[in-house]
PDB file of C-alpha atoms in Angstrom:
ATOM      1  CA  MET A  27       0.050  -0.012   0.018  1.00 57.00           C
ATOM      2  CA  ASP A  28       1.508   3.286  -0.944  1.00 70.00           C
ATOM      3  CA  ALA A  29       1.676   6.338   1.344  1.00 69.00           C
ATOM      4  CA  GLY A  30      -1.087   8.296  -0.471  1.00 64.00           C
ATOM      5  CA  VAL A  31      -3.622   5.440  -0.067  1.00 64.00           C
ATOM      6  CA  ALA A  32      -2.648   4.967   3.515  1.00 65.00           C
ATOM      7  CA  ALA A  33      -3.084   8.723   4.214  1.00 62.00           C
ATOM      8  CA  LEU A  34      -6.436   8.752   2.512  1.00 56.00           C
ATOM      9  CA  LEU A  35      -7.727   5.693   4.524  1.00 59.00           C
ATOM     10  CA  GLY A  36      -6.392   7.312   7.646  1.00 66.00           C
ATOM     11  CA  ALA A  37      -8.180  10.546   6.856  1.00 62.00           C
ATOM     12  CA  VAL A  38     -11.445   8.640   6.118  1.00 61.00           C
ATOM     13  CA  ALA A  39     -11.144   6.675   9.282  1.00 62.00           C
ATOM     14  CA  GLY A  40     -10.443   9.776  11.274  1.00 64.00           C
ATOM     15  CA  ALA A  41     -13.471  11.594   9.719  1.00 61.00           C
ATOM     16  CA  LEU A  42     -15.712   8.583  10.392  1.00 57.00           C
ATOM     17  CA  GLY A  43     -14.470   8.597  13.999  1.00 65.00           C
ATOM     18  CA  ALA A  44     -15.029  12.313  14.424  1.00 63.00           C
ATOM     19  CA  ILE A  45     -18.576  11.925  12.944  1.00 67.00           C
ATOM     20  CA  GLY A  46     -19.342   8.947  15.291  1.00 62.00           C
ATOM     21  CA  ALA A  47     -17.955  10.832  18.273  1.00 62.00           C
ATOM     22  CA  GLY A  48     -19.908  13.894  17.336  1.00 64.00           C
ATOM     23  CA  TRP A  49     -23.036  11.872  17.005  1.00 63.00           C
ATOM     24  CA  ILE A  50     -22.580  10.211  20.318  1.00 66.00           C
ATOM     25  CA  SER A  51     -21.855  13.519  22.033  1.00 67.00           C
ATOM     26  CA  ALA A  52     -25.024  14.997  20.369  1.00 65.00           C
ATOM     27  CA  TRP A  53     -27.090  12.070  21.487  1.00 67.00           C
ATOM     28  CA  GLY A  54     -25.845  12.277  24.999  1.00 65.00           C
ATOM     29  CA  THR A  55     -26.502  16.064  25.156  1.00 70.00           C
ATOM     30  CA  ARG A  56     -30.029  15.517  23.798  1.00 72.00           C
ATOM     31  CA  GLU A  57     -30.752  12.806  26.386  1.00 69.00           C
ATOM     32  CA  GLN A  58     -29.378  14.920  29.149  1.00 75.00           C
ATOM     33  CA  ALA A  59     -31.597  17.911  27.931  1.00 68.00           C
ATOM     34  CA  LYS A  60     -34.633  15.616  27.880  1.00 74.00           C
ATOM     35  CA  THR A  61     -33.833  14.303  31.403  1.00 72.00           C
ATOM     36  CA  GLN A  62     -33.522  17.976  32.645  1.00 74.00           C
ATOM     37  CA  ALA A  63     -36.771  19.008  30.946  1.00 74.00           C
ATOM     38  CA  ARG A  64     -38.556  16.146  32.608  1.00 78.00           C
ATOM     39  CA  ALA A  65     -37.096  17.211  35.995  1.00 76.00           C
ATOM     40  CA  ASP A  66     -38.069  20.839  35.429  1.00 77.00           C
ATOM     41  CA  ILE A  67     -41.657  19.787  34.512  1.00 81.00           C
ATOM     42  CA  THR A  68     -41.827  17.547  37.597  1.00 79.00           C
ATOM     43  CA  ARG A  69     -40.513  20.402  39.752  1.00 85.00           C
ATOM     44  CA  TRP A  70     -43.060  22.811  38.275  1.00 85.00           C
ATOM     45  CA  HIS A  71     -45.878  20.260  38.876  1.00 85.00           C
ATOM     46  CA  LEU A  72     -44.644  19.886  42.511  1.00 87.00           C
ATOM     47  CA  GLN A  73     -44.693  23.595  42.939  1.00 90.00           C
ATOM     48  CA  GLU A  74     -48.189  23.866  41.535  1.00 93.00           C
ATOM     49  CA  ARG A  75     -49.448  20.995  43.895  1.00 92.00           C
ATOM     50  CA  GLN A  76     -47.855  22.814  46.787  1.00 93.00           C
ATOM     51  CA  ARG A  77     -49.694  26.049  45.903  1.00 95.00           C
ATOM     52  CA  VAL A  78     -53.048  24.302  45.376  1.00 95.00           C
ATOM     53  CA  TYR A  79     -52.838  22.199  48.550  1.00 94.00           C
ATOM     54  CA  THR A  80     -51.770  25.273  50.615  1.00 94.00           C
ATOM     55  CA  ASP A  81     -54.721  27.364  49.187  1.00 95.00           C
ATOM     56  CA  PHE A  82     -57.069  24.530  50.017  1.00 95.00           C
ATOM     57  CA  LEU A  83     -55.781  24.132  53.602  1.00 93.00           C
ATOM     58  CA  ARG A  84     -55.972  27.981  54.062  1.00 94.00           C
ATOM     59  CA  ALA A  85     -59.615  27.938  52.882  1.00 94.00           C
ATOM     60  CA  ALA A  86     -60.415  24.845  54.919  1.00 92.00           C
ATOM     61  CA  VAL A  87     -58.909  26.282  58.132  1.00 89.00           C
ATOM     62  CA  ALA A  88     -60.747  29.640  57.739  1.00 89.00           C
ATOM     63  CA  THR A  89     -64.090  27.884  57.044  1.00 89.00           C
ATOM     64  CA  GLY A  90     -63.634  25.434  59.848  1.00 82.00           C
ATOM     65  CA  ALA A  91     -62.700  28.181  62.330  1.00 82.00           C
ATOM     66  CA  ASN A  92     -65.706  30.193  61.351  1.00 83.00           C
ATOM     67  CA  LEU A  93     -67.984  27.118  61.829  1.00 82.00           C
ATOM     68  CA  SER A  94     -66.385  26.281  65.131  1.00 77.00           C
ATOM     69  CA  GLY A  95     -67.431  29.775  66.252  1.00 78.00           C
ATOM     70  CA  LEU A  96     -70.986  28.965  65.721  1.00 81.00           C
ATOM     71  CA  THR A  97     -71.149  26.936  68.988  1.00 80.00           C
ATOM     72  CA  ALA A  98     -70.594  30.146  71.006  1.00 80.00           C
ATOM     73  CA  VAL A  99     -73.284  32.014  68.992  1.00 79.00           C
ATOM     74  CA  PHE A 100     -75.745  29.255  69.300  1.00 80.00           C
ATOM     75  CA  SER A 101     -75.181  29.018  73.017  1.00 80.00           C
ATOM     76  CA  GLY A 102     -76.557  32.598  73.311  1.00 81.00           C
ATOM     77  CA  PHE A 103     -79.833  31.439  71.729  1.00 80.00           C
ATOM     78  CA  ASP A 104     -79.887  34.477  69.440  1.00 83.00           C
ATOM     79  CA  VAL A 105     -81.444  33.533  66.147  1.00 86.00           C
ATOM     80  CA  ASP A 106     -80.337  36.702  64.318  1.00 88.00           C
ATOM     81  CA  ALA A 107     -76.703  36.382  65.443  1.00 87.00           C
ATOM     82  CA  ALA A 108     -76.863  32.698  64.478  1.00 86.00           C
ATOM     83  CA  GLU A 109     -78.132  33.544  61.000  1.00 89.00           C
ATOM     84  CA  GLU A 110     -75.533  36.239  60.551  1.00 89.00           C
ATOM     85  CA  LYS A 111     -72.687  33.832  61.565  1.00 86.00           C
ATOM     86  CA  LEU A 112     -74.123  31.136  59.232  1.00 89.00           C
ATOM     87  CA  GLN A 113     -74.240  33.596  56.346  1.00 91.00           C
ATOM     88  CA  ALA A 114     -70.615  34.499  56.928  1.00 89.00           C
ATOM     89  CA  CYS A 115     -69.826  30.836  56.798  1.00 88.00           C
ATOM     90  CA  ARG A 116     -71.788  30.343  53.586  1.00 91.00           C
ATOM     91  CA  GLU A 117     -69.898  33.141  52.019  1.00 92.00           C
ATOM     92  CA  GLN A 118     -66.613  31.094  52.432  1.00 90.00           C
ATOM     93  CA  ILE A 119     -67.910  28.069  50.757  1.00 93.00           C
ATOM     94  CA  PRO A 120     -67.239  29.308  47.093  1.00 94.00           C
ATOM     95  CA  GLU A 121     -63.579  29.680  47.857  1.00 94.00           C
ATOM     96  CA  LEU A 122     -63.428  26.353  49.535  1.00 94.00           C
ATOM     97  CA  THR A 123     -65.215  24.737  46.619  1.00 94.00           C
ATOM     98  CA  SER A 124     -62.976  26.455  44.149  1.00 95.00           C
ATOM     99  CA  THR A 125     -59.720  25.381  45.841  1.00 95.00           C
ATOM    100  CA  CYS A 126     -61.203  21.799  46.245  1.00 95.00           C
ATOM    101  CA  THR A 127     -61.792  21.742  42.503  1.00 95.00           C
ATOM    102  CA  LEU A 128     -58.074  22.568  41.954  1.00 95.00           C
ATOM    103  CA  VAL A 129     -57.121  19.839  44.232  1.00 95.00           C
ATOM    104  CA  VAL A 130     -59.231  17.358  42.272  1.00 95.00           C
ATOM    105  CA  LEU A 131     -57.467  18.473  39.067  1.00 93.00           C
ATOM    106  CA  GLN A 132     -53.984  18.082  40.696  1.00 91.00           C
ATOM    107  CA  GLY A 133     -54.652  14.712  42.239  1.00 85.00           C
ATOM    108  CA  PRO A 134     -53.637  12.110  43.097  1.00 93.00           C
ATOM    109  CA  GLN A 135     -56.863  10.270  44.040  1.00 94.00           C
ATOM    110  CA  ASP A 136     -56.230   9.812  47.747  1.00 93.00           C
ATOM    111  CA  VAL A 137     -55.608  13.424  48.272  1.00 95.00           C
ATOM    112  CA  THR A 138     -58.568  14.289  46.106  1.00 95.00           C
ATOM    113  CA  ALA A 139     -60.819  11.968  48.133  1.00 96.00           C
ATOM    114  CA  LYS A 140     -59.764  13.521  51.357  1.00 96.00           C
ATOM    115  CA  ALA A 141     -60.436  17.077  50.007  1.00 96.00           C
ATOM    116  CA  ILE A 142     -63.859  16.032  48.816  1.00 96.00           C
ATOM    117  CA  THR A 143     -64.722  14.244  52.171  1.00 96.00           C
ATOM    118  CA  PHE A 144     -63.665  17.521  53.996  1.00 95.00           C
ATOM    119  CA  CYS A 145     -65.962  19.617  51.799  1.00 95.00           C
ATOM    120  CA  ASN A 146     -68.871  17.205  52.248  1.00 95.00           C
ATOM    121  CA  THR A 147     -68.446  17.302  56.045  1.00 94.00           C
ATOM    122  CA  ILE A 148     -68.405  21.041  55.920  1.00 93.00           C
ATOM    123  CA  ASP A 149     -71.679  20.909  53.966  1.00 93.00           C
ATOM    124  CA  GLU A 150     -73.115  18.558  56.650  1.00 93.00           C
ATOM    125  CA  LEU A 151     -71.993  20.929  59.415  1.00 91.00           C
ATOM    126  CA  LEU A 152     -73.646  23.907  57.719  1.00 92.00           C
ATOM    127  CA  GLU A 153     -76.882  21.926  57.434  1.00 93.00           C
ATOM    128  CA  LEU A 154     -76.665  21.143  61.086  1.00 91.00           C
ATOM    129  CA  GLY A 155     -76.118  24.787  61.812  1.00 90.00           C
ATOM    130  CA  ASP A 156     -79.296  25.577  60.024  1.00 92.00           C
ATOM    131  CA  GLN A 157     -81.142  22.927  61.977  1.00 92.00           C
ATOM    132  CA  TRP A 158     -79.684  24.246  65.222  1.00 89.00           C
ATOM    133  CA  LYS A 159     -80.796  27.795  64.403  1.00 90.00           C
ATOM    134  CA  ASN A 160     -84.268  26.596  63.519  1.00 92.00           C
ATOM    135  CA  ALA A 161     -84.518  24.601  66.729  1.00 91.00           C
ATOM    136  CA  ILE A 162     -83.474  27.779  68.629  1.00 89.00           C
ATOM    137  CA  ALA A 163     -86.128  29.746  66.749  1.00 90.00           C
ATOM    138  CA  ALA A 164     -88.734  27.208  67.581  1.00 92.00           C
ATOM    139  CA  ASN A 165     -87.494  26.999  71.298  1.00 90.00           C
ATOM    140  CA  ASP A 166     -87.318  23.295  70.858  1.00 91.00           C
ATOM    141  CA  GLN A 167     -85.012  22.391  73.766  1.00 91.00           C
ATOM    142  CA  GLU A 168     -84.907  18.727  73.030  1.00 92.00           C
ATOM    143  CA  ARG A 169     -83.907  19.290  69.412  1.00 92.00           C
ATOM    144  CA  ILE A 170     -81.414  21.965  70.428  1.00 88.00           C
ATOM    145  CA  GLY A 171     -79.599  19.381  72.665  1.00 89.00           C
ATOM    146  CA  GLU A 172     -79.621  16.737  69.821  1.00 92.00           C
ATOM    147  CA  VAL A 173     -78.387  19.088  67.094  1.00 89.00           C
ATOM    148  CA  SER A 174     -75.772  20.734  69.383  1.00 86.00           C
ATOM    149  CA  ALA A 175     -74.271  17.290  70.349  1.00 90.00           C
ATOM    150  CA  GLU A 176     -74.299  16.180  66.700  1.00 92.00           C
ATOM    151  CA  TYR A 177     -72.823  19.498  65.602  1.00 88.00           C
ATOM    152  CA  ARG A 178     -69.885  19.071  68.000  1.00 87.00           C
ATOM    153  CA  ASN A 179     -69.291  15.510  66.717  1.00 90.00           C
ATOM    154  CA  ILE A 180     -69.244  16.692  63.078  1.00 90.00           C
ATOM    155  CA  ARG A 181     -67.125  19.613  63.969  1.00 87.00           C
ATOM    156  CA  ASP A 182     -64.483  17.181  65.371  1.00 88.00           C
ATOM    157  CA  GLU A 183     -64.799  15.144  62.205  1.00 91.00           C
ATOM    158  CA  VAL A 184     -64.059  18.289  60.123  1.00 89.00           C
ATOM    159  CA  ASN A 185     -60.849  18.719  62.050  1.00 89.00           C
ATOM    160  CA  ASP A 186     -59.942  15.067  61.587  1.00 92.00           C
ATOM    161  CA  HIS A 187     -60.623  15.398  57.821  1.00 93.00           C
ATOM    162  CA  ALA A 188     -58.458  18.388  57.611  1.00 92.00           C
ATOM    163  CA  ASN A 189     -55.625  16.687  59.299  1.00 92.00           C
ATOM    164  CA  GLU A 190     -56.057  13.586  57.059  1.00 95.00           C
ATOM    165  CA  PHE A 191     -55.871  15.913  53.998  1.00 93.00           C
ATOM    166  CA  ALA A 192     -52.718  17.538  55.227  1.00 93.00           C
ATOM    167  CA  ASP A 193     -51.036  14.280  55.921  1.00 94.00           C
ATOM    168  CA  ALA A 194     -51.900  12.796  52.538  1.00 94.00           C
ATOM    169  CA  ALA A 195     -50.823  16.015  50.797  1.00 93.00           C
ATOM    170  CA  ASN A 196     -47.581  16.118  52.653  1.00 92.00           C
ATOM    171  CA  ALA A 197     -46.862  12.409  51.809  1.00 92.00           C
ATOM    172  CA  VAL A 198     -47.391  13.143  48.109  1.00 91.00           C
ATOM    173  CA  LEU A 199     -45.252  16.250  48.059  1.00 89.00           C
ATOM    174  CA  VAL A 200     -42.427  14.520  50.041  1.00 90.00           C
ATOM    175  CA  LYS A 201     -42.515  11.591  47.597  1.00 89.00           C
ATOM    176  CA  GLU A 202     -42.389  13.853  44.565  1.00 84.00           C
ATOM    177  CA  GLU A 203     -39.570  15.878  46.095  1.00 84.00           C
ATOM    178  CA  ALA A 204     -37.603  12.621  46.689  1.00 84.00           C
ATOM    179  CA  SER A 205     -38.136  11.602  43.108  1.00 79.00           C
ATOM    180  CA  ILE A 206     -36.854  14.816  41.829  1.00 75.00           C
ATOM    181  CA  GLU A 207     -33.702  14.655  43.934  1.00 77.00           C
ATOM    182  CA  ALA A 208     -33.099  11.020  42.823  1.00 76.00           C
ATOM    183  CA  ALA A 209     -33.250  12.001  39.095  1.00 64.00           C
TER     184      ALA A 209
END
């Protein structure tokens, strides 16, 4: 083999090696960019979930606190004050419902179920509040005693459901944070 052919074959081999190395480098860079993009999307999703869960808990705590305050109002047997307090509670429901809807959209299912359970229990508590107010208006002492006891029990359930939601939401967020760090 003469020197010219050897040089030509060496140049072709070098060019093919350079093309192969360039392709491998480009492929690796592309895969790294895809991995980073997935991590960025996961991080963004985590931040959205944190925001939605926090907004829901804020609305839940405000609504629950307002409903807890009904006990003191009802103890005064003042129907007008009770109606005023119930109306203030009802005015908080749209925000609670709105944030619950966002939780449903964010998921996952166990967190969603806990948010819905909380909202349903709030509805039940409001209904009992109306029954309590009506019993006071009718001066039905037996019904007042029944409803007030049931109200206190449901109010305790509201607190339990809020805690269950917070625990489930926290578990999801911790798990997602760990998966981001592992990637």
